[in-house]
Amino acid sequence: MEYLNALIGNTEMYIPVNEKLGSSMLLAHKRLNYKKHIARMRHAYEGTIESERVEASADFFYVLEDVLDEQG
């Protein structure tokens, strides 16, 4: 069991996750940040890019769903 730093709404918390779910959530977070970096380079994204905590948003859950589909 490990703890993952997450931002849900305006609340920052550590959530307990198992190893497989934690790695899937971090992979989804990295993919989402990559898309934000690309959008920022194209001057299409003006928001902040979180690097140390997982920001649970609608976009994050769409990417997490894709990651989980890939992993089976």
mmCIF file as gemmi writes it, N, C-alpha and C atoms, coordinates in Angstrom:
data_model
loop_
_atom_site.group_PDB
_atom_site.id
_atom_site.type_symbol
_atom_site.label_atom_id
_atom_site.label_alt_id
_atom_site.label_comp_id
_atom_site.label_asym_id
_atom_site.label_entity_id
_atom_site.label_seq_id
_atom_site.pdbx_PDB_ins_code
_atom_site.Cartn_x
_atom_site.Cartn_y
_atom_site.Cartn_z
_atom_site.occupancy
_atom_site.B_iso_or_equiv
_atom_site.pdbx_formal_charge
_atom_site.auth_seq_id
_atom_site.auth_asym_id
_atom_site.pdbx_PDB_model_num
ATOM 1 N N . MET Axp A 1 ? 0.861 -1.178 0 1 0 ? 1 A 1
ATOM 2 C CA . MET Axp A 1 ? 0 0 0 1 0 ? 1 A 1
ATOM 3 C C . MET Axp A 1 ? 0.901 1.232 0 1 0 ? 1 A 1
ATOM 4 N N . GLU Axp A 2 ? 0.595 2.154 -0.862 1 0 ? 2 A 1
ATOM 5 C CA . GLU Axp A 2 ? 1.332 3.41 -0.918 1 0 ? 2 A 1
ATOM 6 C C . GLU Axp A 2 ? 0.335 4.553 -0.917 1 0 ? 2 A 1
ATOM 7 N N . TYR Axp A 3 ? 0.824 5.75 -0.698 1 0 ? 3 A 1
ATOM 8 C CA . TYR Axp A 3 ? -0.024 6.936 -0.654 1 0 ? 3 A 1
ATOM 9 C C . TYR Axp A 3 ? 0.348 7.852 -1.808 1 0 ? 3 A 1
ATOM 10 N N . LEU Axp A 4 ? -0.664 8.369 -2.466 1 0 ? 4 A 1
ATOM 11 C CA . LEU Axp A 4 ? -0.486 9.231 -3.624 1 0 ? 4 A 1
ATOM 12 C C . LEU Axp A 4 ? -1.02 10.615 -3.292 1 0 ? 4 A 1
ATOM 13 N N . ASN Axp A 5 ? -0.217 11.639 -3.547 1 0 ? 5 A 1
ATOM 14 C CA . ASN Axp A 5 ? -0.625 13.013 -3.296 1 0 ? 5 A 1
ATOM 15 C C . ASN Axp A 5 ? -1.589 13.432 -4.402 1 0 ? 5 A 1
ATOM 16 N N . ALA Axp A 6 ? -2.81 13.79 -4.034 1 0 ? 6 A 1
ATOM 17 C CA . ALA Axp A 6 ? -3.844 14.12 -5.013 1 0 ? 6 A 1
ATOM 18 C C . ALA Axp A 6 ? -4.519 15.431 -4.658 1 0 ? 6 A 1
ATOM 19 N N . LEU Axp A 7 ? -4.918 16.155 -5.681 1 0 ? 7 A 1
ATOM 20 C CA . LEU Axp A 7 ? -5.687 17.386 -5.528 1 0 ? 7 A 1
ATOM 21 C C . LEU Axp A 7 ? -7.078 17.11 -6.084 1 0 ? 7 A 1
ATOM 22 N N . ILE Axp A 8 ? -8.057 17.064 -5.182 1 0 ? 8 A 1
ATOM 23 C CA . ILE Axp A 8 ? -9.441 16.8 -5.573 1 0 ? 8 A 1
ATOM 24 C C . ILE Axp A 8 ? -10.248 18.033 -5.216 1 0 ? 8 A 1
ATOM 25 N N . GLY Axp A 9 ? -10.733 18.742 -6.254 1 0 ? 9 A 1
ATOM 26 C CA . GLY Axp A 9 ? -11.403 20.017 -6.012 1 0 ? 9 A 1
ATOM 27 C C . GLY Axp A 9 ? -10.378 21.022 -5.518 1 0 ? 9 A 1
ATOM 28 N N . ASN Axp A 10 ? -10.594 21.585 -4.365 1 0 ? 10 A 1
ATOM 29 C CA . ASN Axp A 10 ? -9.627 22.504 -3.756 1 0 ? 10 A 1
ATOM 30 C C . ASN Axp A 10 ? -8.926 21.879 -2.561 1 0 ? 10 A 1
ATOM 31 N N . THR Axp A 11 ? -9.045 20.569 -2.409 1 0 ? 11 A 1
ATOM 32 C CA . THR Axp A 11 ? -8.502 19.876 -1.256 1 0 ? 11 A 1
ATOM 33 C C . THR Axp A 11 ? -7.337 18.987 -1.673 1 0 ? 11 A 1
ATOM 34 N N . GLU Axp A 12 ? -6.208 19.193 -1.035 1 0 ? 12 A 1
ATOM 35 C CA . GLU Axp A 12 ? -5.046 18.35 -1.287 1 0 ? 12 A 1
ATOM 36 C C . GLU Axp A 12 ? -5.002 17.272 -0.212 1 0 ? 12 A 1
ATOM 37 N N . MET Axp A 13 ? -4.838 16.022 -0.643 1 0 ? 13 A 1
ATOM 38 C CA . MET Axp A 13 ? -4.839 14.919 0.323 1 0 ? 13 A 1
ATOM 39 C C . MET Axp A 13 ? -3.966 13.784 -0.19 1 0 ? 13 A 1
ATOM 40 N N . TYR Axp A 14 ? -3.605 12.901 0.718 1 0 ? 14 A 1
ATOM 41 C CA . TYR Axp A 14 ? -2.887 11.68 0.362 1 0 ? 14 A 1
ATOM 42 C C . TYR Axp A 14 ? -3.895 10.544 0.373 1 0 ? 14 A 1
ATOM 43 N N . ILE Axp A 15 ? -4.018 9.875 -0.767 1 0 ? 15 A 1
ATOM 44 C CA . ILE Axp A 15 ? -4.978 8.786 -0.864 1 0 ? 15 A 1
ATOM 45 C C . ILE Axp A 15 ? -4.231 7.453 -0.92 1 0 ? 15 A 1
ATOM 46 N N . PRO Axp A 16 ? -4.735 6.443 -0.212 1 0 ? 16 A 1
ATOM 47 C CA . PRO Axp A 16 ? -4.075 5.135 -0.255 1 0 ? 16 A 1
ATOM 48 C C . PRO Axp A 16 ? -4.446 4.392 -1.542 1 0 ? 16 A 1
ATOM 49 N N . VAL Axp A 17 ? -3.435 3.875 -2.221 1 0 ? 17 A 1
ATOM 50 C CA . VAL Axp A 17 ? -3.634 3.107 -3.448 1 0 ? 17 A 1
ATOM 51 C C . VAL Axp A 17 ? -2.713 1.895 -3.415 1 0 ? 17 A 1
ATOM 52 N N . ASN Axp A 18 ? -3.107 0.858 -4.128 1 0 ? 18 A 1
ATOM 53 C CA . ASN Axp A 18 ? -2.19 -0.274 -4.253 1 0 ? 18 A 1
ATOM 54 C C . ASN Axp A 18 ? -1.169 0.043 -5.349 1 0 ? 18 A 1
ATOM 55 N N . GLU Axp A 19 ? -0.195 -0.816 -5.51 1 0 ? 19 A 1
ATOM 56 C CA . GLU Axp A 19 ? 0.919 -0.534 -6.416 1 0 ? 19 A 1
ATOM 57 C C . GLU Axp A 19 ? 0.47 -0.395 -7.868 1 0 ? 19 A 1
ATOM 58 N N . LYS Axp A 20 ? -0.426 -1.269 -8.322 1 0 ? 20 A 1
ATOM 59 C CA . LYS Axp A 20 ? -0.873 -1.238 -9.717 1 0 ? 20 A 1
ATOM 60 C C . LYS Axp A 20 ? -1.696 0.017 -10.019 1 0 ? 20 A 1
ATOM 61 N N . LEU Axp A 21 ? -2.625 0.342 -9.142 1 0 ? 21 A 1
ATOM 62 C CA . LEU Axp A 21 ? -3.445 1.546 -9.347 1 0 ? 21 A 1
ATOM 63 C C . LEU Axp A 21 ? -2.587 2.808 -9.256 1 0 ? 21 A 1
ATOM 64 N N . GLY Axp A 22 ? -1.649 2.828 -8.325 1 0 ? 22 A 1
ATOM 65 C CA . GLY Axp A 22 ? -0.772 3.986 -8.184 1 0 ? 22 A 1
ATOM 66 C C . GLY Axp A 22 ? 0.069 4.216 -9.424 1 0 ? 22 A 1
ATOM 67 N N . SER Axp A 23 ? 0.628 3.157 -9.993 1 0 ? 23 A 1
ATOM 68 C CA . SER Axp A 23 ? 1.431 3.325 -11.205 1 0 ? 23 A 1
ATOM 69 C C . SER Axp A 23 ? 0.565 3.735 -12.389 1 0 ? 23 A 1
ATOM 70 N N . SER Axp A 24 ? -0.667 3.23 -12.455 1 0 ? 24 A 1
ATOM 71 C CA . SER Axp A 24 ? -1.575 3.623 -13.537 1 0 ? 24 A 1
ATOM 72 C C . SER Axp A 24 ? -1.958 5.094 -13.412 1 0 ? 24 A 1
ATOM 73 N N . MET Axp A 25 ? -2.224 5.549 -12.191 1 0 ? 25 A 1
ATOM 74 C CA . MET Axp A 25 ? -2.589 6.962 -11.986 1 0 ? 25 A 1
ATOM 75 C C . MET Axp A 25 ? -1.412 7.88 -12.302 1 0 ? 25 A 1
ATOM 76 N N . LEU Axp A 26 ? -0.197 7.482 -11.932 1 0 ? 26 A 1
ATOM 77 C CA . LEU Axp A 26 ? 0.976 8.307 -12.246 1 0 ? 26 A 1
ATOM 78 C C . LEU Axp A 26 ? 1.24 8.348 -13.748 1 0 ? 26 A 1
ATOM 79 N N . LEU Axp A 27 ? 1.026 7.23 -14.439 1 0 ? 27 A 1
ATOM 80 C CA . LEU Axp A 27 ? 1.193 7.21 -15.888 1 0 ? 27 A 1
ATOM 81 C C . LEU Axp A 27 ? 0.167 8.118 -16.563 1 0 ? 27 A 1
ATOM 82 N N . ALA Axp A 28 ? -1.081 8.075 -16.1 1 0 ? 28 A 1
ATOM 83 C CA . ALA Axp A 28 ? -2.116 8.953 -16.653 1 0 ? 28 A 1
ATOM 84 C C . ALA Axp A 28 ? -1.768 10.414 -16.386 1 0 ? 28 A 1
ATOM 85 N N . HIS Axp A 29 ? -1.247 10.692 -15.201 1 0 ? 29 A 1
ATOM 86 C CA . HIS Axp A 29 ? -0.854 12.06 -14.851 1 0 ? 29 A 1
ATOM 87 C C . HIS Axp A 29 ? 0.283 12.549 -15.751 1 0 ? 29 A 1
ATOM 88 N N . LYS Axp A 30 ? 1.251 11.685 -16.023 1 0 ? 30 A 1
ATOM 89 C CA . LYS Axp A 30 ? 2.361 12.058 -16.903 1 0 ? 30 A 1
ATOM 90 C C . LYS Axp A 30 ? 1.877 12.325 -18.319 1 0 ? 30 A 1
ATOM 91 N N . ARG Axp A 31 ? 0.966 11.494 -18.81 1 0 ? 31 A 1
ATOM 92 C CA . ARG Axp A 31 ? 0.426 11.709 -20.16 1 0 ? 31 A 1
ATOM 93 C C . ARG Axp A 31 ? -0.361 13.009 -20.252 1 0 ? 31 A 1
ATOM 94 N N . LEU Axp A 32 ? -1.133 13.301 -19.232 1 0 ? 32 A 1
ATOM 95 C CA . LEU Axp A 32 ? -1.911 14.538 -19.229 1 0 ? 32 A 1
ATOM 96 C C . LEU Axp A 32 ? -0.987 15.751 -19.178 1 0 ? 32 A 1
ATOM 97 N N . ASN Axp A 33 ? 0.05 15.698 -18.357 1 0 ? 33 A 1
ATOM 98 C CA . ASN Axp A 33 ? 1.009 16.797 -18.297 1 0 ? 33 A 1
ATOM 99 C C . ASN Axp A 33 ? 1.749 16.966 -19.613 1 0 ? 33 A 1
ATOM 100 N N . TYR Axp A 34 ? 2.049 15.859 -20.292 1 0 ? 34 A 1
ATOM 101 C CA . TYR Axp A 34 ? 2.709 15.943 -21.593 1 0 ? 34 A 1
ATOM 102 C C . TYR Axp A 34 ? 1.828 16.703 -22.58 1 0 ? 34 A 1
ATOM 103 N N . LYS Axp A 35 ? 0.53 16.395 -22.572 1 0 ? 35 A 1
ATOM 104 C CA . LYS Axp A 35 ? -0.398 17.097 -23.467 1 0 ? 35 A 1
ATOM 105 C C . LYS Axp A 35 ? -0.481 18.577 -23.116 1 0 ? 35 A 1
ATOM 106 N N . LYS Axp A 36 ? -0.417 18.897 -21.815 1 0 ? 36 A 1
ATOM 107 C CA . LYS Axp A 36 ? -0.46 20.299 -21.404 1 0 ? 36 A 1
ATOM 108 C C . LYS Axp A 36 ? 0.809 21.027 -21.827 1 0 ? 36 A 1
ATOM 109 N N . HIS Axp A 37 ? 1.972 20.367 -21.736 1 0 ? 37 A 1
ATOM 110 C CA . HIS Axp A 37 ? 3.229 20.982 -22.168 1 0 ? 37 A 1
ATOM 111 C C . HIS Axp A 37 ? 3.206 21.268 -23.67 1 0 ? 37 A 1
ATOM 112 N N . ILE Axp A 38 ? 2.691 20.325 -24.439 1 0 ? 38 A 1
ATOM 113 C CA . ILE Axp A 38 ? 2.589 20.528 -25.89 1 0 ? 38 A 1
ATOM 114 C C . ILE Axp A 38 ? 1.646 21.687 -26.188 1 0 ? 38 A 1
ATOM 115 N N . ALA Axp A 39 ? 0.513 21.746 -25.498 1 0 ? 39 A 1
ATOM 116 C CA . ALA Axp A 39 ? -0.438 22.834 -25.72 1 0 ? 39 A 1
ATOM 117 C C . ALA Axp A 39 ? 0.172 24.175 -25.314 1 0 ? 39 A 1
ATOM 118 N N . ARG Axp A 40 ? 0.972 24.199 -24.251 1 0 ? 40 A 1
ATOM 119 C CA . ARG Axp A 40 ? 1.615 25.446 -23.83 1 0 ? 40 A 1
ATOM 120 C C . ARG Axp A 40 ? 2.635 25.906 -24.879 1 0 ? 40 A 1
ATOM 121 N N . MET Axp A 41 ? 3.366 24.977 -25.465 1 0 ? 41 A 1
ATOM 122 C CA . MET Axp A 41 ? 4.329 25.35 -26.506 1 0 ? 41 A 1
ATOM 123 C C . MET Axp A 41 ? 3.62 25.925 -27.722 1 0 ? 41 A 1
ATOM 124 N N . ARG Axp A 42 ? 2.399 25.493 -27.966 1 0 ? 42 A 1
ATOM 125 C CA . ARG Axp A 42 ? 1.612 26.017 -29.084 1 0 ? 42 A 1
ATOM 126 C C . ARG Axp A 42 ? 0.802 27.243 -28.686 1 0 ? 42 A 1
ATOM 127 N N . HIS Axp A 43 ? 1.026 27.722 -27.462 1 0 ? 43 A 1
ATOM 128 C CA . HIS Axp A 43 ? 0.327 28.894 -26.91 1 0 ? 43 A 1
ATOM 129 C C . HIS Axp A 43 ? -1.181 28.687 -26.853 1 0 ? 43 A 1
ATOM 130 N N . ALA Axp A 44 ? -1.596 27.439 -26.557 1 0 ? 44 A 1
ATOM 131 C CA . ALA Axp A 44 ? -3.019 27.132 -26.468 1 0 ? 44 A 1
ATOM 132 C C . ALA Axp A 44 ? -3.439 26.79 -25.047 1 0 ? 44 A 1
ATOM 133 N N . TYR Axp A 45 ? -2.501 26.799 -24.097 1 0 ? 45 A 1
ATOM 134 C CA . TYR Axp A 45 ? -2.82 26.456 -22.707 1 0 ? 45 A 1
ATOM 135 C C . TYR Axp A 45 ? -2.19 27.492 -21.797 1 0 ? 45 A 1
ATOM 136 N N . GLU Axp A 46 ? -3 28.08 -20.935 1 0 ? 46 A 1
ATOM 137 C CA . GLU Axp A 46 ? -2.517 29.138 -20.047 1 0 ? 46 A 1
ATOM 138 C C . GLU Axp A 46 ? -2.549 28.746 -18.575 1 0 ? 46 A 1
ATOM 139 N N . GLY Axp A 47 ? -3.035 27.545 -18.249 1 0 ? 47 A 1
ATOM 140 C CA . GLY Axp A 47 ? -3.171 27.125 -16.853 1 0 ? 47 A 1
ATOM 141 C C . GLY Axp A 47 ? -1.856 26.663 -16.253 1 0 ? 47 A 1
ATOM 142 N N . THR Axp A 48 ? -1.94 26.156 -15.027 1 0 ? 48 A 1
ATOM 143 C CA . THR Axp A 48 ? -0.758 25.638 -14.359 1 0 ? 48 A 1
ATOM 144 C C . THR Axp A 48 ? -0.614 24.148 -14.659 1 0 ? 48 A 1
ATOM 145 N N . ILE Axp A 49 ? 0.615 23.683 -14.591 1 0 ? 49 A 1
ATOM 146 C CA . ILE Axp A 49 ? 0.914 22.28 -14.822 1 0 ? 49 A 1
ATOM 147 C C . ILE Axp A 49 ? 1.469 21.719 -13.521 1 0 ? 49 A 1
ATOM 148 N N . GLU Axp A 50 ? 0.706 20.843 -12.877 1 0 ? 50 A 1
ATOM 149 C CA . GLU Axp A 50 ? 1.127 20.232 -11.614 1 0 ? 50 A 1
ATOM 150 C C . GLU Axp A 50 ? 2.104 19.103 -11.905 1 0 ? 50 A 1
ATOM 151 N N . SER Axp A 51 ? 3.213 19.073 -11.184 1 0 ? 51 A 1
ATOM 152 C CA . SER Axp A 51 ? 4.185 18.012 -11.42 1 0 ? 51 A 1
ATOM 153 C C . SER Axp A 51 ? 4.331 17.075 -10.231 1 0 ? 51 A 1
ATOM 154 N N . GLU Axp A 52 ? 3.973 17.509 -9.039 1 0 ? 52 A 1
ATOM 155 C CA . GLU Axp A 52 ? 4.209 16.693 -7.853 1 0 ? 52 A 1
ATOM 156 C C . GLU Axp A 52 ? 2.949 16.029 -7.313 1 0 ? 52 A 1
ATOM 157 N N . ARG Axp A 53 ? 1.796 16.435 -7.76 1 0 ? 53 A 1
ATOM 158 C CA . ARG Axp A 53 ? 0.569 15.822 -7.262 1 0 ? 53 A 1
ATOM 159 C C . ARG Axp A 53 ? -0.393 15.587 -8.414 1 0 ? 53 A 1
ATOM 160 N N . VAL Axp A 54 ? -1.2 14.587 -8.254 1 0 ? 54 A 1
ATOM 161 C CA . VAL Axp A 54 ? -2.183 14.228 -9.277 1 0 ? 54 A 1
ATOM 162 C C . VAL Axp A 54 ? -3.398 15.123 -9.097 1 0 ? 54 A 1
ATOM 163 N N . GLU Axp A 55 ? -3.749 15.832 -10.151 1 0 ? 55 A 1
ATOM 164 C CA . GLU Axp A 55 ? -4.925 16.708 -10.102 1 0 ? 55 A 1
ATOM 165 C C . GLU Axp A 55 ? -6.105 15.939 -10.688 1 0 ? 55 A 1
ATOM 166 N N . ALA Axp A 56 ? -7.045 15.551 -9.842 1 0 ? 56 A 1
ATOM 167 C CA . ALA Axp A 56 ? -8.19 14.755 -10.277 1 0 ? 56 A 1
ATOM 168 C C . ALA Axp A 56 ? -9.217 15.668 -10.942 1 0 ? 56 A 1
ATOM 169 N N . SER Axp A 57 ? -9.19 15.677 -12.257 1 0 ? 57 A 1
ATOM 170 C CA . SER Axp A 57 ? -10.137 16.472 -13.036 1 0 ? 57 A 1
ATOM 171 C C . SER Axp A 57 ? -10.793 15.546 -14.062 1 0 ? 57 A 1
ATOM 172 N N . ALA Axp A 58 ? -11.721 16.083 -14.805 1 0 ? 58 A 1
ATOM 173 C CA . ALA Axp A 58 ? -12.401 15.27 -15.814 1 0 ? 58 A 1
ATOM 174 C C . ALA Axp A 58 ? -11.409 14.768 -16.866 1 0 ? 58 A 1
ATOM 175 N N . ASP Axp A 59 ? -10.485 15.622 -17.288 1 0 ? 59 A 1
ATOM 176 C CA . ASP Axp A 59 ? -9.483 15.214 -18.269 1 0 ? 59 A 1
ATOM 177 C C . ASP Axp A 59 ? -8.61 14.083 -17.728 1 0 ? 59 A 1
ATOM 178 N N . PHE Axp A 60 ? -8.254 14.18 -16.451 1 0 ? 60 A 1
ATOM 179 C CA . PHE Axp A 60 ? -7.427 13.13 -15.841 1 0 ? 60 A 1
ATOM 180 C C . PHE Axp A 60 ? -8.141 11.784 -15.884 1 0 ? 60 A 1
ATOM 181 N N . PHE Axp A 61 ? -9.431 11.763 -15.591 1 0 ? 61 A 1
ATOM 182 C CA . PHE Axp A 61 ? -10.15 10.494 -15.573 1 0 ? 61 A 1
ATOM 183 C C . PHE Axp A 61 ? -10.328 9.913 -16.974 1 0 ? 61 A 1
ATOM 184 N N . TYR Axp A 62 ? -10.432 10.765 -18.012 1 0 ? 62 A 1
ATOM 185 C CA . TYR Axp A 62 ? -10.47 10.255 -19.38 1 0 ? 62 A 1
ATOM 186 C C . TYR Axp A 62 ? -9.142 9.598 -19.744 1 0 ? 62 A 1
ATOM 187 N N . VAL Axp A 63 ? -8.031 10.225 -19.363 1 0 ? 63 A 1
ATOM 188 C CA . VAL Axp A 63 ? -6.716 9.655 -19.643 1 0 ? 63 A 1
ATOM 189 C C . VAL Axp A 63 ? -6.51 8.388 -18.816 1 0 ? 63 A 1
ATOM 190 N N . LEU Axp A 64 ? -6.935 8.39 -17.554 1 0 ? 64 A 1
ATOM 191 C CA . LEU Axp A 64 ? -6.82 7.196 -16.71 1 0 ? 64 A 1
ATOM 192 C C . LEU Axp A 64 ? -7.615 6.033 -17.298 1 0 ? 64 A 1
ATOM 193 N N . GLU Axp A 65 ? -8.784 6.323 -17.852 1 0 ? 65 A 1
ATOM 194 C CA . GLU Axp A 65 ? -9.584 5.279 -18.476 1 0 ? 65 A 1
ATOM 195 C C . GLU Axp A 65 ? -8.84 4.669 -19.664 1 0 ? 65 A 1
ATOM 196 N N . ASP Axp A 66 ? -8.182 5.498 -20.47 1 0 ? 66 A 1
ATOM 197 C CA . ASP Axp A 66 ? -7.394 4.993 -21.598 1 0 ? 66 A 1
ATOM 198 C C . ASP Axp A 66 ? -6.232 4.132 -21.121 1 0 ? 66 A 1
ATOM 199 N N . VAL Axp A 67 ? -5.554 4.57 -20.055 1 0 ? 67 A 1
ATOM 200 C CA . VAL Axp A 67 ? -4.435 3.794 -19.501 1 0 ? 67 A 1
ATOM 201 C C . VAL Axp A 67 ? -4.915 2.441 -18.99 1 0 ? 67 A 1
ATOM 202 N N . LEU Axp A 68 ? -6.021 2.433 -18.291 1 0 ? 68 A 1
ATOM 203 C CA . LEU Axp A 68 ? -6.555 1.168 -17.767 1 0 ? 68 A 1
ATOM 204 C C . LEU Axp A 68 ? -7.008 0.24 -18.887 1 0 ? 68 A 1
ATOM 205 N N . ASP Axp A 69 ? -7.546 0.799 -19.979 1 0 ? 69 A 1
ATOM 206 C CA . ASP Axp A 69 ? -7.925 -0.021 -21.13 1 0 ? 69 A 1
ATOM 207 C C . ASP Axp A 69 ? -6.695 -0.652 -21.768 1 0 ? 69 A 1
ATOM 208 N N . GLU Axp A 70 ? -5.6 0.102 -21.861 1 0 ? 70 A 1
ATOM 209 C CA . GLU Axp A 70 ? -4.367 -0.414 -22.433 1 0 ? 70 A 1
ATOM 210 C C . GLU Axp A 70 ? -3.784 -1.544 -21.593 1 0 ? 70 A 1
ATOM 211 N N . GLN Axp A 71 ? -3.905 -1.409 -20.273 1 0 ? 71 A 1
ATOM 212 C CA . GLN Axp A 71 ? -3.316 -2.395 -19.372 1 0 ? 71 A 1
ATOM 213 C C . GLN Axp A 71 ? -4.203 -3.617 -19.179 1 0 ? 71 A 1
ATOM 214 N N . GLY Axp A 72 ? -5.415 -3.515 -19.596 1 0 ? 72 A 1
ATOM 215 C CA . GLY Axp A 72 ? -6.328 -4.657 -19.51 1 0 ? 72 A 1
ATOM 216 C C . GLY Axp A 72 ? -7.035 -4.693 -18.249 1 0 ? 72 A 1
